[in-house]
mmCIF file of C-alpha atoms in Angstrom:
data_model
loop_
_atom_site.group_PDB
_atom_site.id
_atom_site.type_symbol
_atom_site.label_atom_id
_atom_site.label_comp_id
_atom_site.label_asym_id
_atom_site.label_seq_id
_atom_site.Cartn_x
_atom_site.Cartn_y
_atom_site.Cartn_z
ATOM 1 C CA ASP A 1 10.561 -32.316 34.923
ATOM 2 C CA LYS A 2 9.888 -28.341 33.996
ATOM 3 C CA GLY A 3 13.136 -27.829 31.716
ATOM 4 C CA GLN A 4 11.276 -31.453 30.103
ATOM 5 C CA GLN A 5 8.196 -30.221 29.946
ATOM 6 C CA LEU A 6 9.861 -27.075 28.832
ATOM 7 C CA ILE A 7 11.872 -28.413 25.385
ATOM 8 C CA GLU A 8 7.878 -30.461 24.789
ATOM 9 C CA VAL A 9 6.550 -27.224 24.359
ATOM 10 C CA LEU A 10 9.053 -25.990 22.411
ATOM 11 C CA GLU A 11 8.947 -29.498 20.097
ATOM 12 C CA LYS A 12 5.235 -29.212 19.700
ATOM 13 C CA MET A 13 4.979 -25.990 18.395
ATOM 14 C CA VAL A 14 7.932 -25.927 16.596
ATOM 15 C CA SER A 15 6.433 -28.414 15.482
ATOM 16 C CA GLN A 16 2.764 -26.977 13.886
ATOM 17 C CA GLY A 17 4.533 -24.835 12.328
ATOM 18 C CA LYS A 18 3.974 -21.556 14.846
ATOM 19 C CA VAL A 19 7.602 -20.996 15.689
ATOM 20 C CA LYS A 20 9.632 -18.203 13.438
ATOM 21 C CA ASN A 21 12.181 -18.545 15.279
ATOM 22 C CA PRO A 22 12.599 -21.932 18.305
ATOM 23 C CA ILE A 23 15.109 -19.299 20.434
ATOM 24 C CA ALA A 24 13.980 -16.571 20.771
ATOM 25 C CA TYR A 25 10.131 -18.724 21.912
ATOM 26 C CA LEU A 26 12.102 -20.894 24.083
ATOM 27 C CA ALA A 27 12.577 -17.561 26.292
ATOM 28 C CA GLY A 28 10.252 -15.767 25.886
ATOM 29 C CA ILE A 29 8.422 -19.472 27.636
ATOM 30 C CA ILE A 30 11.479 -19.609 30.059
ATOM 31 C CA LYS A 31 10.109 -16.857 31.272
ATOM 32 C CA LYS A 32 6.619 -17.308 31.359
ATOM 33 C CA TYR A 33 7.943 -19.974 33.717
ATOM 34 C CA LYS A 34 9.367 -17.662 36.124
ATOM 35 C CA ALA A 35 6.857 -15.400 36.435
ATOM 36 C CA ASN A 36 5.551 -18.752 37.217
ATOM 37 C CA GLU A 37 2.721 -18.453 33.815
ATOM 38 C CA PHE A 38 3.994 -21.926 32.095
ATOM 39 C CA THR A 39 1.527 -23.248 30.990
ATOM 40 C CA PRO A 40 2.389 -27.646 30.625
ATOM 41 C CA VAL A 41 2.629 -29.093 26.981
ATOM 42 C CA SER A 42 -1.122 -30.849 27.498
ATOM 43 C CA ASN A 43 -2.133 -27.314 26.809
ATOM 44 C CA PRO A 44 0.310 -24.901 25.625
ATOM 45 C CA PRO A 45 0.587 -20.976 25.295
ATOM 46 C CA ILE A 46 -1.034 -19.951 22.526
ATOM 47 C CA ILE A 47 1.056 -16.492 21.128
ATOM 48 C CA LYS A 48 -1.451 -14.011 19.136
ATOM 49 C CA GLU A 49 -0.496 -12.662 15.551
ATOM 50 C CA SER A 50 -1.384 -9.135 14.812
ATOM 51 C CA PRO A 51 -3.247 -8.279 11.855
ATOM 52 C CA GLU A 52 -0.509 -6.655 9.752
ATOM 53 C CA LYS A 53 1.608 -9.247 9.948
ATOM 54 C CA GLN A 54 -0.550 -11.892 9.734
ATOM 55 C CA ALA A 55 -1.832 -10.201 6.001
ATOM 56 C CA ALA A 56 1.817 -10.184 5.207
ATOM 57 C CA ARG A 57 2.009 -13.934 6.169
ATOM 58 C CA GLU A 58 -1.306 -14.613 4.076
ATOM 59 C CA LYS A 59 0.093 -12.602 1.024
ATOM 60 C CA GLN A 60 3.204 -14.205 1.197
ATOM 61 C CA ALA A 61 1.930 -17.811 1.763
ATOM 62 C CA LYS A 62 -0.084 -16.655 -2.053
ATOM 63 C CA ILE A 63 3.333 -15.962 -3.717
ATOM 64 C CA ASP A 64 4.698 -19.018 -2.777
ATOM 65 C CA LYS A 65 1.669 -21.097 -4.648
ATOM 66 C CA CYS A 66 2.576 -18.826 -7.002
ATOM 67 C CA PRO A 67 3.837 -20.592 -10.047
ATOM 68 C CA PHE A 68 4.299 -17.615 -12.163
ATOM 69 C CA CYS A 69 5.864 -15.016 -9.957
ATOM 70 C CA ASP A 70 8.593 -14.126 -8.153
ATOM 71 C CA TYR A 71 9.649 -13.674 -4.185
ATOM 72 C CA ALA A 72 8.336 -10.197 -4.193
ATOM 73 C CA GLY A 73 4.154 -11.116 -5.940
ATOM 74 C CA ARG A 74 5.312 -9.669 -8.861
ATOM 75 C CA ILE A 75 5.498 -11.448 -12.762
ATOM 76 C CA ASP A 76 8.118 -11.198 -15.546
ATOM 77 C CA PHE A 77 7.095 -10.739 -19.188
ATOM 78 C CA LEU A 78 9.374 -11.208 -22.219
ATOM 79 C CA TYR A 79 7.772 -10.465 -25.345
ATOM 80 C CA ARG A 80 9.743 -12.087 -28.131
ATOM 81 C CA ASP A 81 11.286 -8.379 -30.161
ATOM 82 C CA GLY A 82 12.970 -8.270 -25.833
ATOM 83 C CA THR A 83 11.877 -5.626 -23.412
ATOM 84 C CA ARG A 84 10.807 -6.898 -20.656
ATOM 85 C CA LYS A 85 7.247 -5.871 -18.615
ATOM 86 C CA ILE A 86 7.957 -6.309 -14.933
ATOM 87 C CA MET A 87 3.836 -5.943 -13.041
ATOM 88 C CA ASN A 88 2.423 -7.290 -9.674
ATOM 89 C CA CYS A 89 0.882 -10.948 -10.258
ATOM 90 C CA ASN A 90 -2.612 -11.506 -8.237
ATOM 91 C CA HIS A 91 -2.534 -15.431 -8.808
ATOM 92 C CA PRO A 92 -5.335 -16.054 -10.535
ATOM 93 C CA PRO A 93 -5.712 -19.571 -11.637
ATOM 94 C CA VAL A 94 -2.720 -21.497 -13.041
ATOM 95 C CA GLU A 95 -5.287 -21.739 -16.694
ATOM 96 C CA LYS A 96 -5.946 -17.958 -16.808
ATOM 97 C CA VAL A 97 -2.562 -17.467 -17.133
ATOM 98 C CA LEU A 98 -1.376 -19.804 -20.138
ATOM 99 C CA LYS A 99 -4.100 -18.454 -21.297
ATOM 100 C CA HIS A 100 -3.273 -14.961 -21.530
ATOM 101 C CA VAL A 101 0.483 -16.025 -22.139
ATOM 102 C CA GLU A 102 -0.250 -17.677 -25.381
ATOM 103 C CA LYS A 103 -2.542 -14.799 -26.531
ATOM 104 C CA ILE A 104 0.113 -12.043 -25.875
ATOM 105 C CA ASP A 105 3.026 -14.387 -26.859
ATOM 106 C CA VAL A 106 5.282 -13.308 -23.992
ATOM 107 C CA LEU A 107 7.522 -15.943 -21.506
ATOM 108 C CA ILE A 108 7.241 -16.054 -17.983
ATOM 109 C CA VAL A 109 10.461 -15.486 -16.655
ATOM 110 C CA SER A 110 9.690 -15.254 -12.880
ATOM 111 C CA ALA A 111 8.200 -19.043 -13.493
ATOM 112 C CA ASP A 112 8.887 -21.382 -11.336
ATOM 113 C CA PRO A 113 11.238 -24.000 -13.181
ATOM 114 C CA GLY A 114 9.394 -27.024 -14.968
ATOM 115 C CA TYR A 115 7.149 -24.542 -16.453
ATOM 116 C CA LYS A 116 4.777 -25.581 -18.855
ATOM 117 C CA GLY A 117 3.968 -22.511 -21.809
ATOM 118 C CA PRO A 118 4.047 -21.516 -25.388
ATOM 119 C CA ARG A 119 7.217 -20.897 -24.994
ATOM 120 C CA GLU A 120 8.759 -22.945 -22.423
ATOM 121 C CA HIS A 121 11.762 -24.170 -25.181
ATOM 122 C CA GLU A 122 13.144 -20.437 -25.710
#
């Protein structure tokens, strides 16, 4: 019965997106079980995230949502003369980026597939 409760806690936490490494999390709750500190699925244990990890996760979420920058939060511009300029992306609203791109006449090389800018046909 306790083994099933361990699995239920693991399933619940994974389904809520709170667990990145299920094996390590399961090892942790087994350790808590052995120390009589295990809480069943009705009240699963909460893993506190350090402020640094939380800030990094929030930064990565902004990068993941941005259609213009690469995995590292940089935006790559290709000018008509063939030069490239890479800048840190501050994830501005899409309309603002498209206006700027049209104004300076560049192609955003780092943009997601399906990007529709002034030079997307190139």
